[in-house]
């Protein structure tokens, strides 16, 4: 087992990941495949560290945003199907083919390039077609010319068009329906031309839970794998699967009137006990948490005081009771026991839950726990 090279860590509860995936699979039913979205290094939890648990508990496919994320997983997992949902530049397509990744395409141009590479490497290259029904990010625009191009792609000998997908803007029920109907109309047209797909998908986490009618035969959940609940209509019994924690590095007593951190933006209004914690904005903690953020020590909330530094911050421990250097500190928990949940952190930092998780940088080691025991430690640095 690797040593844990720092006190500030992300602890991942693999039992909770397993539980969440099983619940998602249960919800979707056996006829709907799960493309588990582990982009952005598994939303900060470490894609490699969680992929096996996901795939052994109901995941059917791994989905990432970018080629390098796919290659990172492929190095460790030789057999899992991996979908790159984003664009790969032409010059890098050979790595897709060499490593048996599934590439999203939305131009005839890239289809032809991949087909040529397939011929060269003597293999069928798997692709999913991205079809844009209104999000206006990536995808074939919804028109006749695009459908004709997709038909041409379907005839390329060294390509296997395994899937086709779109993405909902989730504006409202009415707009969702318009997008979905554009998609199914395109699918009907293609079917009439003899072009069919193994996987058809349009639903992310929120859509999968809130709009069962749009699950088709594959869903692409990200947030809910990790226990992040953005849905509001449906129900899904999942748990936040990670904790961001650290330990107190230093404790000191301050006299009334003394300042703390840059510009002395916090000043002691009474004699105080101040703790220094070894995490800062370079670990992905939002710098705008100043005067709002808190951590949890011994089940009690300790406010973050003064400017949050790159690598450290200070907390007021005066009202916490007996504490000592080395005591455990919860930065983000699951909201129980006075901890700050990812939901609350996102509100305080004025962003969304996915960003709070994904912005945690490579500096904190990832510590994987199963059955209450540490089973793996990853130090990226
Ligand atoms: C990120 C992403 C998802 C997963 O999003 P969640 O909201 O985390 O479920 C699904 N599909 C695509 C295309 C994505 O980029």
Tab-separated table of C-alpha atoms and ligand atoms in Angstrom:
chain	number	residue	atom	x	y	z
A	1	UNK	CA	0.000	0.000	0.000
A	2	UNK	CA	1.239	3.494	-0.852
A	3	UNK	CA	1.858	5.854	2.056
A	4	UNK	CA	-0.514	8.835	2.393
A	5	UNK	CA	1.821	11.706	1.572
A	6	UNK	CA	-0.267	14.558	2.921
A	7	UNK	CA	-2.820	15.281	5.646
A	8	UNK	CA	-5.277	16.852	3.213
A	9	UNK	CA	-6.984	13.979	1.400
A	10	UNK	CA	-10.068	13.005	-0.539
A	11	UNK	CA	-11.474	9.869	1.053
A	12	UNK	CA	-13.635	7.838	-1.307
A	13	UNK	CA	-16.143	5.378	0.091
A	14	UNK	CA	-16.242	2.557	-2.481
A	15	UNK	CA	-19.201	0.911	-0.751
A	16	UNK	CA	-21.215	4.050	-1.389
A	17	UNK	CA	-20.104	4.188	-5.025
A	18	UNK	CA	-21.198	0.549	-5.372
A	19	UNK	CA	-24.520	1.313	-3.686
A	20	UNK	CA	-25.161	4.344	-5.907
A	21	UNK	CA	-24.427	2.418	-9.115
A	22	UNK	CA	-26.685	-0.439	-8.038
A	23	UNK	CA	-29.490	2.002	-7.280
A	24	UNK	CA	-29.051	3.670	-10.663
A	25	UNK	CA	-29.138	0.312	-12.419
A	26	UNK	CA	-32.205	-0.705	-10.429
A	27	UNK	CA	-33.912	2.540	-11.365
A	28	UNK	CA	-33.073	2.249	-15.059
A	29	UNK	CA	-33.888	-1.440	-15.399
A	30	UNK	CA	-31.986	-4.174	-17.162
A	31	UNK	CA	-32.775	-2.928	-20.661
A	32	UNK	CA	-31.055	0.398	-20.133
A	33	UNK	CA	-27.252	0.430	-20.247
A	34	UNK	CA	-25.282	2.637	-17.877
A	35	UNK	CA	-22.547	4.754	-19.439
A	36	UNK	CA	-20.884	5.893	-16.232
A	37	UNK	CA	-19.424	9.350	-16.661
A	38	UNK	CA	-15.974	9.436	-15.051
A	39	UNK	CA	-14.603	12.493	-16.859
A	40	UNK	CA	-12.573	15.114	-14.998
A	41	UNK	CA	-10.841	12.300	-13.142
A	42	UNK	CA	-14.132	10.902	-11.894
A	43	UNK	CA	-15.346	14.336	-10.736
A	44	UNK	CA	-12.248	14.537	-8.589
A	45	UNK	CA	-12.594	11.111	-6.967
A	46	UNK	CA	-10.017	9.481	-9.234
A	47	UNK	CA	-11.334	7.711	-12.343
A	48	UNK	CA	-8.955	4.775	-12.070
A	49	UNK	CA	-9.720	4.250	-8.401
A	50	UNK	CA	-13.483	4.012	-8.877
A	51	UNK	CA	-13.899	2.490	-12.353
A	52	UNK	CA	-13.746	-1.130	-11.267
A	53	UNK	CA	-16.306	-0.653	-8.496
A	54	UNK	CA	-18.606	1.052	-10.994
A	55	UNK	CA	-18.229	-1.661	-13.620
A	56	UNK	CA	-18.703	-4.482	-11.119
A	57	UNK	CA	-21.911	-3.012	-9.741
A	58	UNK	CA	-23.925	-2.195	-12.829
A	59	UNK	CA	-21.855	0.044	-15.088
A	60	UNK	CA	-21.774	-1.049	-18.731
A	61	UNK	CA	-19.579	1.633	-20.282
A	62	UNK	CA	-17.177	4.288	-19.049
A	63	UNK	CA	-17.595	7.755	-20.523
A	64	UNK	CA	-14.981	10.518	-20.484
A	65	UNK	CA	-14.735	13.935	-22.087
A	66	UNK	CA	-11.281	13.809	-23.622
A	67	UNK	CA	-8.803	11.428	-25.238
A	68	UNK	CA	-6.202	11.670	-22.482
A	69	UNK	CA	-8.812	10.672	-19.915
A	70	UNK	CA	-9.657	7.647	-22.027
A	71	UNK	CA	-6.008	6.661	-22.422
A	72	UNK	CA	-5.448	7.017	-18.684
A	73	UNK	CA	-8.215	4.474	-18.024
A	74	UNK	CA	-7.169	2.197	-20.865
A	75	UNK	CA	-3.654	1.844	-19.393
A	76	UNK	CA	-5.167	0.131	-16.360
A	77	UNK	CA	-8.348	-1.412	-17.732
A	78	UNK	CA	-7.703	-3.303	-20.943
A	79	UNK	CA	-11.242	-4.483	-21.541
A	80	UNK	CA	-13.754	-1.894	-20.341
A	81	UNK	CA	-15.534	-0.078	-23.154
A	82	UNK	CA	-14.626	3.616	-23.000
A	83	UNK	CA	-16.506	6.375	-24.816
A	84	UNK	CA	-14.879	9.735	-25.500
A	85	UNK	CA	-17.849	12.109	-25.505
A	86	UNK	CA	-15.901	15.142	-26.685
A	87	UNK	CA	-13.978	16.079	-29.809
A	88	UNK	CA	-10.597	14.526	-30.542
A	89	UNK	CA	-8.411	16.505	-32.935
A	90	UNK	CA	-7.686	14.816	-36.267
A	91	UNK	CA	-3.995	14.423	-35.469
A	92	UNK	CA	-4.799	12.351	-32.368
A	93	UNK	CA	-7.362	9.985	-33.862
A	94	UNK	CA	-4.745	7.284	-34.297
A	95	UNK	CA	-4.539	6.948	-30.498
A	96	UNK	CA	-8.272	6.310	-30.403
A	97	UNK	CA	-7.859	3.460	-32.867
A	98	UNK	CA	-4.676	2.050	-31.360
A	99	UNK	CA	-6.264	1.883	-27.918
A	100	UNK	CA	-9.729	0.657	-28.897
A	101	UNK	CA	-11.541	3.671	-27.527
A	102	UNK	CA	-14.999	4.593	-28.793
A	103	UNK	CA	-14.997	8.036	-30.377
A	104	UNK	CA	-17.841	10.508	-30.636
A	105	UNK	CA	-18.038	11.969	-34.126
A	106	UNK	CA	-20.178	14.667	-35.672
A	107	UNK	CA	-18.600	15.242	-39.088
A	108	UNK	CA	-18.291	13.108	-42.197
A	109	UNK	CA	-14.682	14.307	-42.321
A	110	UNK	CA	-13.700	12.588	-39.059
A	111	UNK	CA	-15.705	9.515	-39.968
A	112	UNK	CA	-13.596	9.138	-43.094
A	113	UNK	CA	-10.354	9.692	-41.180
A	114	UNK	CA	-11.304	7.029	-38.628
A	115	UNK	CA	-12.375	4.690	-41.381
A	116	UNK	CA	-8.971	5.093	-43.056
A	117	UNK	CA	-7.245	4.384	-39.740
A	118	UNK	CA	-9.449	1.350	-39.233
A	119	UNK	CA	-8.329	0.042	-42.587
A	120	UNK	CA	-4.691	0.685	-41.738
A	121	UNK	CA	-4.931	-1.017	-38.317
A	122	UNK	CA	-7.222	-3.743	-39.661
A	123	UNK	CA	-9.950	-3.209	-37.119
A	124	UNK	CA	-13.461	-1.834	-36.902
A	125	UNK	CA	-13.434	1.506	-35.138
A	126	UNK	CA	-16.359	2.051	-32.777
A	127	UNK	CA	-18.074	5.414	-32.869
A	128	UNK	CA	-21.095	7.117	-31.373
A	129	UNK	CA	-22.689	9.843	-33.464
A	130	UNK	CA	-23.430	13.098	-31.668
A	131	UNK	CA	-26.674	14.646	-32.837
A	132	UNK	CA	-27.418	18.209	-31.805
A	133	UNK	CA	-31.065	18.779	-30.935
A	134	UNK	CA	-30.611	22.298	-29.644
A	135	UNK	CA	-27.911	22.472	-26.984
A	136	UNK	CA	-25.619	23.883	-29.680
A	137	UNK	CA	-22.408	22.535	-28.240
A	138	UNK	CA	-21.278	19.540	-30.328
A	139	UNK	CA	-23.155	17.437	-32.801
A	140	UNK	CA	-24.576	17.170	-36.274
A	141	UNK	CA	-27.048	19.993	-36.642
A	142	UNK	CA	-30.599	18.692	-36.981
A	143	UNK	CA	-31.168	18.833	-40.752
A	144	UNK	CA	-31.412	16.778	-43.931
A	145	UNK	CA	-27.761	17.172	-44.890
A	146	UNK	CA	-26.647	15.782	-41.533
A	147	UNK	CA	-28.919	12.773	-41.894
A	148	UNK	CA	-27.499	12.116	-45.342
A	149	UNK	CA	-23.973	12.353	-43.927
A	150	UNK	CA	-24.859	9.882	-41.163
A	151	UNK	CA	-26.220	7.533	-43.799
A	152	UNK	CA	-22.916	7.803	-45.656
A	153	UNK	CA	-21.016	7.142	-42.444
A	154	UNK	CA	-23.063	4.005	-41.877
A	155	UNK	CA	-21.682	2.612	-45.118
A	156	UNK	CA	-18.023	3.045	-44.178
A	157	UNK	CA	-16.523	-0.398	-43.968
A	158	UNK	CA	-14.118	0.035	-41.074
A	159	UNK	CA	-16.488	1.890	-38.781
A	160	UNK	CA	-18.986	0.407	-36.407
A	161	UNK	CA	-21.631	2.969	-35.545
A	162	UNK	CA	-22.436	1.585	-32.151
A	163	UNK	CA	-24.448	4.481	-30.829
A	164	UNK	CA	-26.028	7.857	-31.354
A	165	UNK	CA	-26.663	10.481	-28.723
A	166	UNK	CA	-27.801	13.955	-27.930
A	167	UNK	CA	-27.823	16.143	-24.842
A	168	UNK	CA	-30.690	17.933	-23.146
A	169	UNK	CA	-30.366	21.570	-22.155
A	170	UNK	CA	-32.876	20.850	-19.347
A	171	UNK	CA	-34.494	24.247	-19.822
A	172	UNK	CA	-37.978	22.964	-18.994
A	173	UNK	CA	-40.385	20.113	-19.765
A	174	UNK	CA	-41.531	21.693	-22.989
A	175	UNK	CA	-38.016	22.291	-24.369
A	176	UNK	CA	-36.926	18.787	-23.311
A	177	UNK	CA	-39.807	17.364	-25.295
A	178	UNK	CA	-38.923	19.416	-28.367
A	179	UNK	CA	-35.317	18.162	-28.201
A	180	UNK	CA	-36.350	14.568	-27.626
A	181	UNK	CA	-38.783	14.627	-30.521
A	182	UNK	CA	-36.175	16.075	-32.878
A	183	UNK	CA	-33.926	13.188	-31.867
A	184	UNK	CA	-36.503	10.435	-32.310
A	185	UNK	CA	-37.622	11.908	-35.614
A	186	UNK	CA	-34.026	11.742	-36.856
A	187	UNK	CA	-33.774	8.163	-35.581
A	188	UNK	CA	-36.974	7.206	-37.403
A	189	UNK	CA	-35.691	8.716	-40.626
A	190	UNK	CA	-32.410	6.818	-40.302
A	191	UNK	CA	-34.186	3.592	-39.437
A	192	UNK	CA	-36.232	3.884	-42.614
A	193	UNK	CA	-32.924	4.101	-44.468
A	194	UNK	CA	-31.693	0.977	-42.714
A	195	UNK	CA	-29.399	2.796	-40.267
A	196	UNK	CA	-29.819	1.510	-36.723
A	197	UNK	CA	-27.862	1.817	-33.493
A	198	UNK	CA	-27.135	-0.457	-30.554
A	199	UNK	CA	-27.194	2.435	-28.095
A	200	UNK	CA	-29.367	5.550	-28.181
A	201	UNK	CA	-28.963	8.052	-25.367
A	202	UNK	CA	-29.846	11.576	-24.325
A	203	UNK	CA	-30.115	11.556	-20.508
A	204	UNK	CA	-27.516	12.745	-17.979
A	205	UNK	CA	-28.011	12.340	-14.213
A	206	UNK	CA	-30.836	14.810	-13.802
A	207	UNK	CA	-32.684	13.644	-16.898
A	208	UNK	CA	-32.240	9.976	-15.934
A	209	UNK	CA	-33.960	10.513	-12.610
A	210	UNK	CA	-36.485	13.217	-13.447
A	211	UNK	CA	-37.513	12.100	-16.949
A	212	UNK	CA	-37.724	8.300	-17.166
A	213	UNK	CA	-39.371	8.690	-20.583
A	214	UNK	CA	-36.044	9.916	-21.993
A	215	UNK	CA	-33.829	7.076	-20.799
A	216	UNK	CA	-33.954	5.321	-24.184
A	217	UNK	CA	-31.630	2.301	-23.907
A	218	UNK	CA	-28.596	3.988	-22.362
A	219	UNK	CA	-28.149	6.734	-19.801
A	220	UNK	CA	-25.076	8.807	-18.984
A	221	UNK	CA	-25.067	9.454	-15.255
A	222	UNK	CA	-22.164	11.346	-13.711
A	223	UNK	CA	-23.133	13.315	-10.604
A	224	UNK	CA	-25.436	10.658	-9.161
A	225	UNK	CA	-22.656	8.039	-9.200
A	226	UNK	CA	-20.926	10.179	-6.613
A	227	UNK	CA	-24.089	10.887	-4.651
A	228	UNK	CA	-24.577	14.434	-5.902
A	229	UNK	CA	-28.286	15.091	-6.185
A	230	UNK	CA	-29.273	17.714	-8.745
A	231	UNK	CA	-32.604	16.130	-9.618
A	232	UNK	CA	-35.829	17.475	-8.181
A	233	UNK	CA	-38.787	15.525	-9.576
A	234	UNK	CA	-37.804	11.895	-9.236
A	235	UNK	CA	-36.292	9.990	-6.366
A	236	UNK	CA	-33.124	7.999	-6.000
A	237	UNK	CA	-31.687	6.733	-2.754
A	238	UNK	CA	-27.973	7.569	-3.081
A	239	UNK	CA	-25.237	8.780	-0.738
A	240	UNK	CA	-22.437	11.250	-1.162
A	241	UNK	CA	-19.468	8.980	-1.726
A	242	UNK	CA	-16.520	11.099	-0.688
A	243	UNK	CA	-15.189	13.265	2.117
A	244	UNK	CA	-12.585	15.997	1.865
A	245	UNK	CA	-10.562	16.041	5.045
A	246	UNK	CA	-7.402	17.247	6.660
A	247	UNK	CA	-5.665	17.561	10.027
A	248	UNK	CA	-4.785	20.583	12.133
A	249	UNK	CA	-1.143	21.486	11.492
A	250	UNK	CA	-0.730	24.206	14.134
A	251	UNK	CA	-2.678	25.793	16.972
A	252	UNK	CA	-1.915	29.185	18.542
A	253	UNK	CA	-3.486	31.647	20.941
A	254	UNK	CA	-4.200	35.163	19.723
A	255	UNK	CA	-4.861	38.235	21.828
A	256	UNK	CA	-7.817	40.459	21.102
A	257	UNK	CA	-6.931	42.865	18.258
A	258	UNK	CA	-4.446	40.652	16.403
A	259	UNK	CA	-5.037	40.095	12.683
A	260	UNK	CA	-4.887	36.924	10.612
A	261	UNK	CA	-3.706	36.321	7.018
A	262	UNK	CA	-3.232	38.800	4.142
A	263	UNK	CA	-4.371	42.330	4.827
A	264	UNK	CA	-5.531	41.326	8.309
A	265	UNK	CA	-9.054	41.086	6.933
A	266	UNK	CA	-9.960	39.165	10.072
A	267	UNK	CA	-9.100	40.554	13.482
A	268	UNK	CA	-9.641	38.894	16.820
A	269	UNK	CA	-12.514	40.546	18.670
A	270	UNK	CA	-11.622	38.508	21.750
A	271	UNK	CA	-8.718	36.378	22.889
A	272	UNK	CA	-8.894	33.440	20.441
A	273	UNK	CA	-7.595	29.998	19.657
A	274	UNK	CA	-6.684	29.777	15.982
A	275	UNK	CA	-5.890	26.657	13.985
A	276	UNK	CA	-3.877	26.484	10.777
A	277	UNK	CA	-5.037	23.925	8.228
A	278	UNK	CA	-2.935	22.625	5.325
A	279	UNK	CA	-5.323	23.261	2.451
A	280	UNK	CA	-6.016	26.262	0.277
A	281	UNK	CA	-7.263	27.336	-3.095
A	282	UNK	CA	-4.554	25.360	-4.919
A	283	UNK	CA	-6.277	22.239	-3.611
A	284	UNK	CA	-9.467	23.377	-5.300
A	285	UNK	CA	-11.086	24.974	-2.280
A	286	UNK	CA	-12.979	28.074	-3.396
A	287	UNK	CA	-11.161	31.229	-2.359
A	288	UNK	CA	-14.470	33.051	-2.150
A	289	UNK	CA	-15.374	30.933	0.903
A	290	UNK	CA	-13.747	33.649	3.026
A	291	UNK	CA	-16.137	34.785	5.741
A	292	UNK	CA	-18.623	32.050	4.713
A	293	UNK	CA	-16.811	28.744	4.874
A	294	UNK	CA	-16.341	26.512	7.873
A	295	UNK	CA	-14.841	23.145	8.649
A	296	UNK	CA	-15.959	20.575	11.194
A	297	UNK	CA	-13.802	19.582	14.138
A	298	UNK	CA	-15.083	17.109	16.727
A	299	UNK	CA	-18.572	17.477	15.283
A	300	UNK	CA	-18.521	21.264	15.720
A	301	UNK	CA	-18.347	23.999	13.096
A	302	UNK	CA	-15.180	26.103	13.055
A	303	UNK	CA	-15.397	29.187	10.824
A	304	UNK	CA	-12.656	29.871	8.293
A	305	UNK	CA	-11.202	33.276	9.094
A	306	UNK	CA	-9.221	35.720	6.985
A	307	UNK	CA	-8.055	35.371	3.418
A	308	UNK	CA	-7.755	31.773	2.196
A	309	UNK	CA	-4.166	31.257	1.043
A	310	UNK	CA	-2.932	29.069	-1.789
A	311	UNK	CA	-1.967	26.171	0.488
A	312	UNK	CA	-3.331	26.966	3.928
A	313	UNK	CA	-6.145	28.630	5.755
A	314	UNK	CA	-6.969	29.502	9.345
A	315	UNK	CA	-9.975	28.599	11.448
A	316	UNK	CA	-11.328	29.915	14.718
A	317	UNK	CA	-11.269	27.076	17.235
A	318	UNK	CA	-12.171	29.179	20.266
A	319	UNK	CA	-15.629	27.654	20.695
A	320	UNK	CA	-14.761	24.102	19.680
A	321	UNK	CA	-13.617	22.790	23.032
A	322	UNK	CA	-10.482	20.743	23.564
A	323	UNK	CA	-8.513	20.273	20.332
A	324	UNK	CA	-4.949	19.455	19.488
A	325	UNK	CA	-2.634	19.526	16.517
A	326	UNK	CA	-3.214	16.475	14.342
A	327	UNK	CA	-6.949	16.315	15.062
A	328	UNK	CA	-9.107	15.405	12.099
A	329	UNK	CA	-10.956	18.164	10.252
A	330	UNK	CA	-13.794	17.645	7.786
A	331	UNK	CA	-13.721	20.139	4.914
A	332	UNK	CA	-16.611	18.628	2.943
A	333	UNK	CA	-18.677	15.807	4.405
A	334	UNK	CA	-22.091	14.437	3.604
A	335	UNK	CA	-23.901	17.040	5.668
A	336	UNK	CA	-24.341	14.848	8.740
A	337	UNK	CA	-22.612	15.611	12.039
A	338	UNK	CA	-22.377	19.355	11.263
A	339	UNK	CA	-20.277	18.801	8.132
A	340	UNK	CA	-20.524	20.950	5.038
A	341	UNK	CA	-22.123	18.949	2.258
A	342	UNK	CA	-21.151	19.485	-1.378
A	343	UNK	CA	-24.604	20.982	-1.826
A	344	UNK	CA	-23.948	23.582	0.862
A	345	UNK	CA	-20.419	24.267	-0.403
A	346	UNK	CA	-21.792	24.912	-3.878
A	347	UNK	CA	-24.317	27.396	-2.530
A	348	UNK	CA	-21.750	29.244	-0.413
A	349	UNK	CA	-19.246	29.376	-3.272
A	350	UNK	CA	-21.984	30.296	-5.752
A	351	UNK	CA	-21.312	27.447	-8.151
A	352	UNK	CA	-22.702	23.961	-8.745
A	353	UNK	CA	-21.982	20.667	-7.027
A	354	UNK	CA	-20.095	19.151	-9.953
A	355	UNK	CA	-17.639	22.037	-9.927
A	356	UNK	CA	-17.011	21.779	-6.189
A	357	UNK	CA	-16.050	18.121	-6.620
A	358	UNK	CA	-14.209	18.348	-9.947
A	359	UNK	CA	-12.103	21.351	-8.964
A	360	UNK	CA	-10.289	19.430	-6.209
A	361	UNK	CA	-6.797	19.274	-7.659
A	362	UNK	CA	-4.192	16.531	-7.908
A	363	UNK	CA	-2.415	17.601	-4.717
A	364	UNK	CA	-4.602	15.848	-2.148
A	365	UNK	CA	-3.989	12.093	-2.163
A	366	UNK	CA	-7.048	9.952	-2.926
A	367	UNK	CA	-7.714	7.357	-0.247
A	368	UNK	CA	-10.133	4.529	-1.091
A	369	UNK	CA	-12.056	2.854	1.689
A	370	UNK	CA	-14.052	-0.359	1.481
A	371	UNK	CA	-15.710	-2.145	4.392
A	372	UNK	CA	-14.234	0.495	6.696
A	373	UNK	CA	-10.660	-0.292	5.608
A	374	UNK	CA	-8.260	1.603	3.373
A	375	UNK	CA	-7.802	-0.522	0.247
A	376	UNK	CA	-5.881	1.852	-2.014
A	377	UNK	CA	-3.988	5.140	-1.854
A	378	UNK	CA	-3.190	7.288	-4.893
A	379	UNK	CA	-0.635	10.087	-4.622
A	380	UNK	CA	-0.688	11.954	-7.925
A	381	UNK	CA	2.264	14.073	-6.849
B	1	LIG	C1	-20.756	15.439	-18.146
B	1	LIG	C2	-21.704	14.813	-19.064
B	1	LIG	C3	-22.691	13.935	-18.574
B	1	LIG	C4	-22.886	13.668	-17.106
B	1	LIG	O1	-23.425	14.794	-16.480
B	1	LIG	P1	-24.040	14.706	-14.993
B	1	LIG	O2	-24.843	15.928	-14.887
B	1	LIG	O3	-22.885	14.729	-14.058
B	1	LIG	O4	-24.799	13.467	-14.920
B	1	LIG	C5	-23.499	13.303	-19.485
B	1	LIG	N1	-23.368	13.529	-20.815
B	1	LIG	C6	-22.454	14.373	-21.321
B	1	LIG	C7	-22.357	14.563	-22.801
B	1	LIG	C8	-21.596	15.053	-20.468
B	1	LIG	O5	-20.697	15.903	-20.972
